[in-house]
PDB file of C-alpha atoms in Angstrom:
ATOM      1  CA  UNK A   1     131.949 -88.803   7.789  1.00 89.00           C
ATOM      2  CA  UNK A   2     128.753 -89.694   9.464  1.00 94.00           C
ATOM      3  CA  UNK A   3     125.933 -91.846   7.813  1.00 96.00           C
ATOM      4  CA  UNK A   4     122.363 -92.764   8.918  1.00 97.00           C
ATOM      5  CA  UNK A   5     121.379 -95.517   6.859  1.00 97.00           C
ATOM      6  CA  UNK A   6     117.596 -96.228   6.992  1.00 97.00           C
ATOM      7  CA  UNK A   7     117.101 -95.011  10.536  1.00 97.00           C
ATOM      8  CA  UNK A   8     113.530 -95.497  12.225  1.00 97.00           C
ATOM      9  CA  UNK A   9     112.670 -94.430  15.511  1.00 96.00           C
ATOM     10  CA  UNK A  10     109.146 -95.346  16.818  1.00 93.00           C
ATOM     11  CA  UNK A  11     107.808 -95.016  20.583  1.00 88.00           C
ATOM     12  CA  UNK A  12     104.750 -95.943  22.222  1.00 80.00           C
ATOM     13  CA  UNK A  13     102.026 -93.148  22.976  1.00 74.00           C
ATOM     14  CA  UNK A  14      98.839 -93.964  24.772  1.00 73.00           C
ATOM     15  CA  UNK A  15      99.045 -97.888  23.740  1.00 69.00           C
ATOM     16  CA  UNK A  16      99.507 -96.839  20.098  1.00 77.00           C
ATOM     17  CA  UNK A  17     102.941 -96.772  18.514  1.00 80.00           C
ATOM     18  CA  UNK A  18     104.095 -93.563  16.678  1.00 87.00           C
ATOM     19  CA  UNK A  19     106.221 -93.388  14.263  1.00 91.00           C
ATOM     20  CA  UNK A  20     109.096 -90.228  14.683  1.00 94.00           C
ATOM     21  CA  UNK A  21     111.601 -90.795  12.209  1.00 96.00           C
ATOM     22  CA  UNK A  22     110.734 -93.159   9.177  1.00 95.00           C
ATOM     23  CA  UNK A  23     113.467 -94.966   7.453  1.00 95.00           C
ATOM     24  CA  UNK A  24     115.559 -91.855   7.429  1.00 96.00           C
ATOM     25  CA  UNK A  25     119.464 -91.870   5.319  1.00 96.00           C
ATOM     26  CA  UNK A  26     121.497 -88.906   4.890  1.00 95.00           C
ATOM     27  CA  UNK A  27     125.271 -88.802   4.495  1.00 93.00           C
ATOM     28  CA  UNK A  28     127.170 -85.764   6.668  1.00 92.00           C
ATOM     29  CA  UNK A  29     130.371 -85.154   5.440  1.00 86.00           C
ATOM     30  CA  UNK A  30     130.303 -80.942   5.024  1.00 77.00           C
ATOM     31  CA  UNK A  31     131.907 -79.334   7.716  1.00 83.00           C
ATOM     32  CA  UNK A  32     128.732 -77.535   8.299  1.00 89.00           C
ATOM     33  CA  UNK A  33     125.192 -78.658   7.962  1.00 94.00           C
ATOM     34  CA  UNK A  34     122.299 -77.304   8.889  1.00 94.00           C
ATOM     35  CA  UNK A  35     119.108 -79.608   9.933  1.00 96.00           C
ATOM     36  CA  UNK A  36     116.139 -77.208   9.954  1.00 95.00           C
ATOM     37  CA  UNK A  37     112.073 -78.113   9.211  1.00 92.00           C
ATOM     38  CA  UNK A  38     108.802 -77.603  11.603  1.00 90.00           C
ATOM     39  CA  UNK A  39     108.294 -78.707  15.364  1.00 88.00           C
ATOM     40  CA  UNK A  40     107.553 -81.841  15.804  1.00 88.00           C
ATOM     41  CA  UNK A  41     109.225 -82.940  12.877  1.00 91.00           C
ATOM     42  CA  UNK A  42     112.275 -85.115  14.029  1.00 94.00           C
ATOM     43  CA  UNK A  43     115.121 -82.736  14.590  1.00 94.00           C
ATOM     44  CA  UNK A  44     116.100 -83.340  17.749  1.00 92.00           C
ATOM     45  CA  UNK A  45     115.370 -86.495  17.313  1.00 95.00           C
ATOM     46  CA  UNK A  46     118.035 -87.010  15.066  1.00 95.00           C
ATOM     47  CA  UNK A  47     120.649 -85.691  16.998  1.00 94.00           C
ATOM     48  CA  UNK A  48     120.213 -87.543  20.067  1.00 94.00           C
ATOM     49  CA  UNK A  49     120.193 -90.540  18.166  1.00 96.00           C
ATOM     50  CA  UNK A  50     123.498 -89.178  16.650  1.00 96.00           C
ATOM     51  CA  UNK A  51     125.047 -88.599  20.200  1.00 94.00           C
ATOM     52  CA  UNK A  52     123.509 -91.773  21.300  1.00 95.00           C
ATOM     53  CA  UNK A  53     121.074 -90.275  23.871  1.00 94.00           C
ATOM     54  CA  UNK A  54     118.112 -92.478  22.179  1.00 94.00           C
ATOM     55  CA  UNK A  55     118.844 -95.495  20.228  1.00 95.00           C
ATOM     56  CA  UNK A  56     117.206 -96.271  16.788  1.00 96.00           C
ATOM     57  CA  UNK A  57     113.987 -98.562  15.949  1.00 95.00           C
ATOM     58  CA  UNK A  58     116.127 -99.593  12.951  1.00 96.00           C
ATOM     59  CA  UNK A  59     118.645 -98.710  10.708  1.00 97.00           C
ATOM     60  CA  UNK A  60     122.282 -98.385  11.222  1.00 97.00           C
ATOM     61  CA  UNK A  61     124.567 -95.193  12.240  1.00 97.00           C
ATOM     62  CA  UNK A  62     128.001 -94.765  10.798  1.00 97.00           C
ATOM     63  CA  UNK A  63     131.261 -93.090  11.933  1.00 95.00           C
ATOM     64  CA  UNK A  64     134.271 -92.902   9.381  1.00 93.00           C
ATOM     65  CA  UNK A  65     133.205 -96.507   8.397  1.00 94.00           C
ATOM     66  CA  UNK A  66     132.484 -97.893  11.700  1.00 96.00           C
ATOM     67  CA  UNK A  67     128.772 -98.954  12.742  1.00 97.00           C
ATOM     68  CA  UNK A  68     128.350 -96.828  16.353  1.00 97.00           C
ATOM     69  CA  UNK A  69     124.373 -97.630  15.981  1.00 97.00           C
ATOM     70  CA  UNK A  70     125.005 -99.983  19.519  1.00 96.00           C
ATOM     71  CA  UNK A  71     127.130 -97.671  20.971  1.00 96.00           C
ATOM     72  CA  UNK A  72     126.118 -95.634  24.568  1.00 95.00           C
ATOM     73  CA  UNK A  73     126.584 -91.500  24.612  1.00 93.00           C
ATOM     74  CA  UNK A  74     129.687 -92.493  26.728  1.00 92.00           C
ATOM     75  CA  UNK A  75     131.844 -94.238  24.228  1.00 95.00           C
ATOM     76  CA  UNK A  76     130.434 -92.305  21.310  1.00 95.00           C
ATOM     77  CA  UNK A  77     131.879 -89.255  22.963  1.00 91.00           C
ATOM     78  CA  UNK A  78     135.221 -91.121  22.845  1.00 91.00           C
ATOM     79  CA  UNK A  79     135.276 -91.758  19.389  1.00 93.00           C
ATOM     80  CA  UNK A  80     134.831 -87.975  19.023  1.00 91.00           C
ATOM     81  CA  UNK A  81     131.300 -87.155  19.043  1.00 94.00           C
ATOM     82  CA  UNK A  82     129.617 -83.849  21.508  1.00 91.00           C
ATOM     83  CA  UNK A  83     126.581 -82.950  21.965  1.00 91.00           C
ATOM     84  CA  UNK A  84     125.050 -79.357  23.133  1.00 86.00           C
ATOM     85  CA  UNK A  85     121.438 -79.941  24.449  1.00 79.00           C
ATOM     86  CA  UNK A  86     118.900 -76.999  23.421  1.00 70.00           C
ATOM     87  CA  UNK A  87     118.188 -76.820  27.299  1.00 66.00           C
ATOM     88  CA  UNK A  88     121.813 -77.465  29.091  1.00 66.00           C
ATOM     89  CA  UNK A  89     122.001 -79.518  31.827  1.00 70.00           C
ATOM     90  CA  UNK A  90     123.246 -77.586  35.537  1.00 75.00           C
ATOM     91  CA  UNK A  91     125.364 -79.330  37.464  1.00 72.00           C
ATOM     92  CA  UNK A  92     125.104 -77.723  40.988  1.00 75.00           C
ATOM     93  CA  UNK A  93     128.990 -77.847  43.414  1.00 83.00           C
ATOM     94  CA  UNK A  94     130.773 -77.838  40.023  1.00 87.00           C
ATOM     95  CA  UNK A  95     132.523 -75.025  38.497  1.00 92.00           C
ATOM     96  CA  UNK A  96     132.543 -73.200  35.552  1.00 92.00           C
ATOM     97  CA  UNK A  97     137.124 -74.198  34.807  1.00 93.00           C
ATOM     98  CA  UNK A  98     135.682 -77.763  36.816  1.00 92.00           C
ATOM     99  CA  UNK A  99     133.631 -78.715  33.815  1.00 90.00           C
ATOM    100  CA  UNK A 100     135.906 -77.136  30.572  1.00 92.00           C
ATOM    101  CA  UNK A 101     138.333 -78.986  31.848  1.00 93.00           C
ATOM    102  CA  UNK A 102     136.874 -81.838  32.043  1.00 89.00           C
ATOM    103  CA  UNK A 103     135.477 -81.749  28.496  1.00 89.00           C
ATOM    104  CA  UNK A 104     139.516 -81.076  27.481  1.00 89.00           C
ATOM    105  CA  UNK A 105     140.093 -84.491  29.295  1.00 87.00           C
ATOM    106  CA  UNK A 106     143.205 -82.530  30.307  1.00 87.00           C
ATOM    107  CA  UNK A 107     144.386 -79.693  33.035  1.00 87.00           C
ATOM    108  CA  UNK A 108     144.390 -77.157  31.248  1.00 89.00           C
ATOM    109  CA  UNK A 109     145.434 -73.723  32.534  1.00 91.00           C
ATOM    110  CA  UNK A 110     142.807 -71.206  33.853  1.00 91.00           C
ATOM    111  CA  UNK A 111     144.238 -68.873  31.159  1.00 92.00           C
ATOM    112  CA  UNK A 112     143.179 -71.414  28.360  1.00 92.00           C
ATOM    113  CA  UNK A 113     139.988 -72.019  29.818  1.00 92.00           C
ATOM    114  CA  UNK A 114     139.148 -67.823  29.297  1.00 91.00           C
ATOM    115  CA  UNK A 115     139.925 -68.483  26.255  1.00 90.00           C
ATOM    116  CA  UNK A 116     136.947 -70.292  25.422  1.00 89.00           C
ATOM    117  CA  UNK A 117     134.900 -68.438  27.628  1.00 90.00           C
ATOM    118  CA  UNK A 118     135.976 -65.245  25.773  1.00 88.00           C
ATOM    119  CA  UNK A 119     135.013 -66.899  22.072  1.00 85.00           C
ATOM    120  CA  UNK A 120     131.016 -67.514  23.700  1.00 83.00           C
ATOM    121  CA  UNK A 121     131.066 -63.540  24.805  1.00 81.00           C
ATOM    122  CA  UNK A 122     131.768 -64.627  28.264  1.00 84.00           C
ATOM    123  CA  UNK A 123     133.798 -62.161  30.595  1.00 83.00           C
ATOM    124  CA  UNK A 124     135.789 -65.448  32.112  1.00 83.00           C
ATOM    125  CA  UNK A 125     137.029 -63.408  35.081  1.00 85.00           C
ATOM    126  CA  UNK A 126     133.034 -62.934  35.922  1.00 88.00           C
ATOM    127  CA  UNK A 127     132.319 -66.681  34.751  1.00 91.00           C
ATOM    128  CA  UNK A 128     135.597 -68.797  35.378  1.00 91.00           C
ATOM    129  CA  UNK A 129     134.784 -69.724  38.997  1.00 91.00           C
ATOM    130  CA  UNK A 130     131.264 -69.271  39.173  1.00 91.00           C
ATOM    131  CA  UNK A 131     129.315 -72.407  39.904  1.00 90.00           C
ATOM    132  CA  UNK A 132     127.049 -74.297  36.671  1.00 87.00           C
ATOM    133  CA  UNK A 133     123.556 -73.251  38.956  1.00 83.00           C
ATOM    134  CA  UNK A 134     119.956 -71.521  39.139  1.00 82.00           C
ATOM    135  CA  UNK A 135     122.178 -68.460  39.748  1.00 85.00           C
ATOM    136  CA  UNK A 136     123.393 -68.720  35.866  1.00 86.00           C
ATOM    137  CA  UNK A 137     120.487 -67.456  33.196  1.00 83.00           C
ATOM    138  CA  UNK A 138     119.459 -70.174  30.392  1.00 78.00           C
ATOM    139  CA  UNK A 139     121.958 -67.464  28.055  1.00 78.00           C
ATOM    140  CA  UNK A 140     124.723 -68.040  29.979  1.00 84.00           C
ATOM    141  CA  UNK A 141     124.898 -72.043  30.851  1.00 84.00           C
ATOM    142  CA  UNK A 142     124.320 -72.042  26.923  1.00 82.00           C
ATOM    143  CA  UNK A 143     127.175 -70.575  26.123  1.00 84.00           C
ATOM    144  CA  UNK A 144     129.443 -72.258  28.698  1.00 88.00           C
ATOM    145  CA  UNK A 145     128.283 -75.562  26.969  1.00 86.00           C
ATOM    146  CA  UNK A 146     129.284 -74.219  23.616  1.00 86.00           C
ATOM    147  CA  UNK A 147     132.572 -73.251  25.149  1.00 88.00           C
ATOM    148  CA  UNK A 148     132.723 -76.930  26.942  1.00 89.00           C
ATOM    149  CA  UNK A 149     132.111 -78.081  23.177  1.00 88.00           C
ATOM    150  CA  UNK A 150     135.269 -75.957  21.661  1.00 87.00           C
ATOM    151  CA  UNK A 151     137.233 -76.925  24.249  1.00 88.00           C
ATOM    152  CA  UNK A 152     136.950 -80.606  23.826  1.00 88.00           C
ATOM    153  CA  UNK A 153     137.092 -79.943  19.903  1.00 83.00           C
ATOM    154  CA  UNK A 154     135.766 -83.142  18.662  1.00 85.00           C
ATOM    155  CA  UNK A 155     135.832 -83.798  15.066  1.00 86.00           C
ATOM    156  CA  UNK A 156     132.157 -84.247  14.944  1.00 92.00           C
ATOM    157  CA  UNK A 157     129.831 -81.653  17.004  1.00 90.00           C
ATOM    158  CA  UNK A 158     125.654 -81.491  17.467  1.00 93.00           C
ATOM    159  CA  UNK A 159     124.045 -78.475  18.543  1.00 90.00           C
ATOM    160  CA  UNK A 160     120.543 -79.012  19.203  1.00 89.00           C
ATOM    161  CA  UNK A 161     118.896 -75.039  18.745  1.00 86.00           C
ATOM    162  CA  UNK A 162     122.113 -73.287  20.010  1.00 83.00           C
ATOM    163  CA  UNK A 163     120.114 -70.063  19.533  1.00 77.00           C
ATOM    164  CA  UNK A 164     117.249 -70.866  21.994  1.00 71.00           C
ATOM    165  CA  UNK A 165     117.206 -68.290  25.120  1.00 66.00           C
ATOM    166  CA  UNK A 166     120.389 -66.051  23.998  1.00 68.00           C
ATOM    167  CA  UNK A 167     120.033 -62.101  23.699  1.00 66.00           C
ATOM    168  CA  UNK A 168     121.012 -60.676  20.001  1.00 58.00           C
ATOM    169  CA  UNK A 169     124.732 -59.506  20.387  1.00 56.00           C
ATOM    170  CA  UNK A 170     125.348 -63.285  22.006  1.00 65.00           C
ATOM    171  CA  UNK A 171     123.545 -64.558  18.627  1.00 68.00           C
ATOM    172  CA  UNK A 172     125.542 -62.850  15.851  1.00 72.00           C
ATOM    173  CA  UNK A 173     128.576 -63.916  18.751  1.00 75.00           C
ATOM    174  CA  UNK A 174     127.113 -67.789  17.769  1.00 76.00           C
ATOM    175  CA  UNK A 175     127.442 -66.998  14.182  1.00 77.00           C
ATOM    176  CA  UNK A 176     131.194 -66.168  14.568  1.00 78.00           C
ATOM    177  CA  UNK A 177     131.284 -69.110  16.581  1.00 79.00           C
ATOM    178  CA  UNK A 178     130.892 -71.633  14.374  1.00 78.00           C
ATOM    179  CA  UNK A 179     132.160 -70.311  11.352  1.00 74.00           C
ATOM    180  CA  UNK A 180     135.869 -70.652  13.096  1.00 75.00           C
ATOM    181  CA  UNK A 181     134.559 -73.809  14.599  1.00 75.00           C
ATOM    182  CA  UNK A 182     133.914 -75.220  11.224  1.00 66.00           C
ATOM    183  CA  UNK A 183     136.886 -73.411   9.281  1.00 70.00           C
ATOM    184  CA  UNK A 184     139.780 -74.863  11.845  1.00 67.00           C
ATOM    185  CA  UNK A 185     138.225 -78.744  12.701  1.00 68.00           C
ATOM    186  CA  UNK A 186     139.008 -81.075   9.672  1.00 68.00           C
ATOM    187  CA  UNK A 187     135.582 -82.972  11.016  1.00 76.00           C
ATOM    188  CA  UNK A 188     132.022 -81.737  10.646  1.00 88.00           C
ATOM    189  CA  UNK A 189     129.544 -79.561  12.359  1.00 90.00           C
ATOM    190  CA  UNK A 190     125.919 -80.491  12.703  1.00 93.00           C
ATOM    191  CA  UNK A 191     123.499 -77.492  13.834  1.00 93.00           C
ATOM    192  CA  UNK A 192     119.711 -78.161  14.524  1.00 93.00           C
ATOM    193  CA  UNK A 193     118.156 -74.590  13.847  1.00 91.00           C
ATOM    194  CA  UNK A 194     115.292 -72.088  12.150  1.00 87.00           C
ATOM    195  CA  UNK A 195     117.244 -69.458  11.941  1.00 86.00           C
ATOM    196  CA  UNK A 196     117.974 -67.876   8.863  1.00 87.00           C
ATOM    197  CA  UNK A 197     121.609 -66.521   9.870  1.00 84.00           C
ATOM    198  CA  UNK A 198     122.863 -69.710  10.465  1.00 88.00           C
ATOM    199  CA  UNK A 199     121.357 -71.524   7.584  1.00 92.00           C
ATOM    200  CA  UNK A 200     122.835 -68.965   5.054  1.00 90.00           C
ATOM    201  CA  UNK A 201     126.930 -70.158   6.861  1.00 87.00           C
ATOM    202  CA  UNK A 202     125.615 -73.371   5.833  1.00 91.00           C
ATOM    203  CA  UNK A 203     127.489 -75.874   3.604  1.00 91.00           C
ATOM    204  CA  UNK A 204     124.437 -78.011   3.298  1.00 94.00           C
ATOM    205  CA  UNK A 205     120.980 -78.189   4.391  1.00 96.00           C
ATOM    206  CA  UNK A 206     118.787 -81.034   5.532  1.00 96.00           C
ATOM    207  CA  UNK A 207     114.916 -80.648   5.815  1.00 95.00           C
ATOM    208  CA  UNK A 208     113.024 -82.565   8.328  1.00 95.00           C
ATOM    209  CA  UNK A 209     109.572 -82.869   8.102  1.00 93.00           C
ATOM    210  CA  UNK A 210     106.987 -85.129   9.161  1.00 93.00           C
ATOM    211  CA  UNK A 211     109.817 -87.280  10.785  1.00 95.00           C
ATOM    212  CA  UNK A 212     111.110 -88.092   6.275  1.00 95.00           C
ATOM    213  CA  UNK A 213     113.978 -85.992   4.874  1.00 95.00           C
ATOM    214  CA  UNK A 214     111.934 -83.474   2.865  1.00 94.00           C
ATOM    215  CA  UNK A 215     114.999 -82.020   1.075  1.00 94.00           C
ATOM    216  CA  UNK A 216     118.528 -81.801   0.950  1.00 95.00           C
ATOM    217  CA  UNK A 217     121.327 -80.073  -0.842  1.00 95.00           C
ATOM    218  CA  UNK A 218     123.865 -77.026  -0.932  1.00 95.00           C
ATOM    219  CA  UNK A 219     123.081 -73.658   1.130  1.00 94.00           C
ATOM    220  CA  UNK A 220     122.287 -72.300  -2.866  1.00 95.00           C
ATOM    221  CA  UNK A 221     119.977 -75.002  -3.809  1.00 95.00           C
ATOM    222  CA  UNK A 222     117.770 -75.366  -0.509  1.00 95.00           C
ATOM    223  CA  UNK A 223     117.565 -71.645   0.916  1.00 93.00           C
ATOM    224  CA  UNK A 224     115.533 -70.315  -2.178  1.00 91.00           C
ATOM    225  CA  UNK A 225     112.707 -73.039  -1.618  1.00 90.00           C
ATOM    226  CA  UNK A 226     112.527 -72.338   1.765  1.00 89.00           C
ATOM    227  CA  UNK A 227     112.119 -68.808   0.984  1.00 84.00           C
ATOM    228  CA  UNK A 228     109.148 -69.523  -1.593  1.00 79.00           C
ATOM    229  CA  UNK A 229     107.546 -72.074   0.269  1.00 65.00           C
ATOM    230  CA  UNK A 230     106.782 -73.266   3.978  1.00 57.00           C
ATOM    231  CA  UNK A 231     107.798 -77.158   2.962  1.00 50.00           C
ATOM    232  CA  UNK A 232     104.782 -78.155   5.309  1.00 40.00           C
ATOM    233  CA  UNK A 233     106.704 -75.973   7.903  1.00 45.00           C
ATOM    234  CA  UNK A 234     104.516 -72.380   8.519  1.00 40.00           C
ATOM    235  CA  UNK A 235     106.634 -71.742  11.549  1.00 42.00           C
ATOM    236  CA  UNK A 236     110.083 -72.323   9.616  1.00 45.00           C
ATOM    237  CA  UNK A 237     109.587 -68.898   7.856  1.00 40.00           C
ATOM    238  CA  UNK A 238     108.181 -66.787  11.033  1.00 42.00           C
ATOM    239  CA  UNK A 239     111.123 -68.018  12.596  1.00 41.00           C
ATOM    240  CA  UNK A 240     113.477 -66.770   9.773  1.00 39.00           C
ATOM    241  CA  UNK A 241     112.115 -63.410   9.601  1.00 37.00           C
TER     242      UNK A 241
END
């Protein structure tokens, strides 16, 4: 289980400090949640302080018990947290099998590595030793990160707007995704996202807005207010139609 526990994250914009997140706590223990709410409201905020990326104003973040709030990305990943950015990074001279097997941490065979490819809707024998480069579309390094992610099967995952620059048929792919992702880890799933498709696989919902939790609860109890009402959020809903 992962807690935040009064988390505050504040930075300094033209001499005048603003405040992101404000003494935020939630508790993620599901083995999927969904953080969704409007632009500019925290989100991704959130989960790089979760992955360690950013560290917190205040407040504390706990892993199965243990505070991890001073902890870098590095030895956060060891203790089994990964982190897919909503614009992957390219890492040009390093292949596609080069960098799913290094997020295994072992050798595995090329055959295993296609396997992961082939769960994203990759063709691995077009995409196993093809270089991480401008020659890849935003679609495609996206989905090798998500396969980089299954591959090192942590027991707890962020995806910050896994959606973001994939065609339809690699979307409703993404759905199928993580609901084996989530049915065959015993840890938890967290997935930054508008979309309505993935909030309804949901086991709970967490609304950001503002940088406050606005509301929280089961897939059941949340998606019906969303649907009724913008919760300060007028983009939430274009984005779910």
């Amino acid at each position: 289980m992962l807690e935040l526990q009064n988390v505050s994250y504040q930075v300094n914009d033209d001499s005048e400090d603003k405040e992101i997140l404000k003494d935020v706590s939630i508790k993620v223990c599901d083995h999927l949640v969904v953080v969704t709410g409007p632009n500019g409201g925290g989100k991704s905020t959130l989960a790089k302080i979760i992955a360690g990326i950013i560290k917190p104003s205040s407040g504390k973040i706990i892993l199965d018990g243990e505070d991890i709030t001073e902890l870098s990305v590095t030895e956060r990943a060891r203790k089994g947290i990964s982190f897919a950015f909503q614009q992957p990074v390219r890492f040009k001279g390093l292949t596609v099998i080069d960098m799913i097997r290094l997020a295994a941490g072992k050798e595995i065979t090329i055959a295993e590595a296609c396997n992961y490819l082939s769960e994203v809707g990759l063709c691995a024998k077009d995409y196993i030793h093809r270089e991480i480069n401008a020659s890849l579309s935003g679609g495609e390094v996206k989905r090798i990160e998500i396969a980089m992610v299954l591959a090192r099967g942590t027991k707890f995952s962020i995806f910050d707007e896994p959606e973001a620059g994939i065609d339809l048929w690699s979307f409703q792919n993404l759905i199928q995704v993580f609901e084996k992702m989530y049915q065959r880890i015993k840890g938890s799933v967290l997935v930054i996202s508008h979309q309505e498709r993935i909030l309804n696989i949901a086991d709970r919902i967490i609304v950001i807005a503002d940088g406050n939790v606005a509301d929280e609860g089961s897939r059941e109890e949340i998606m019906p207010k969303l649907m009724k009402s913008d919760i300060a959020c007028p983009t939430l809903l274009d984005k779910m139609k």
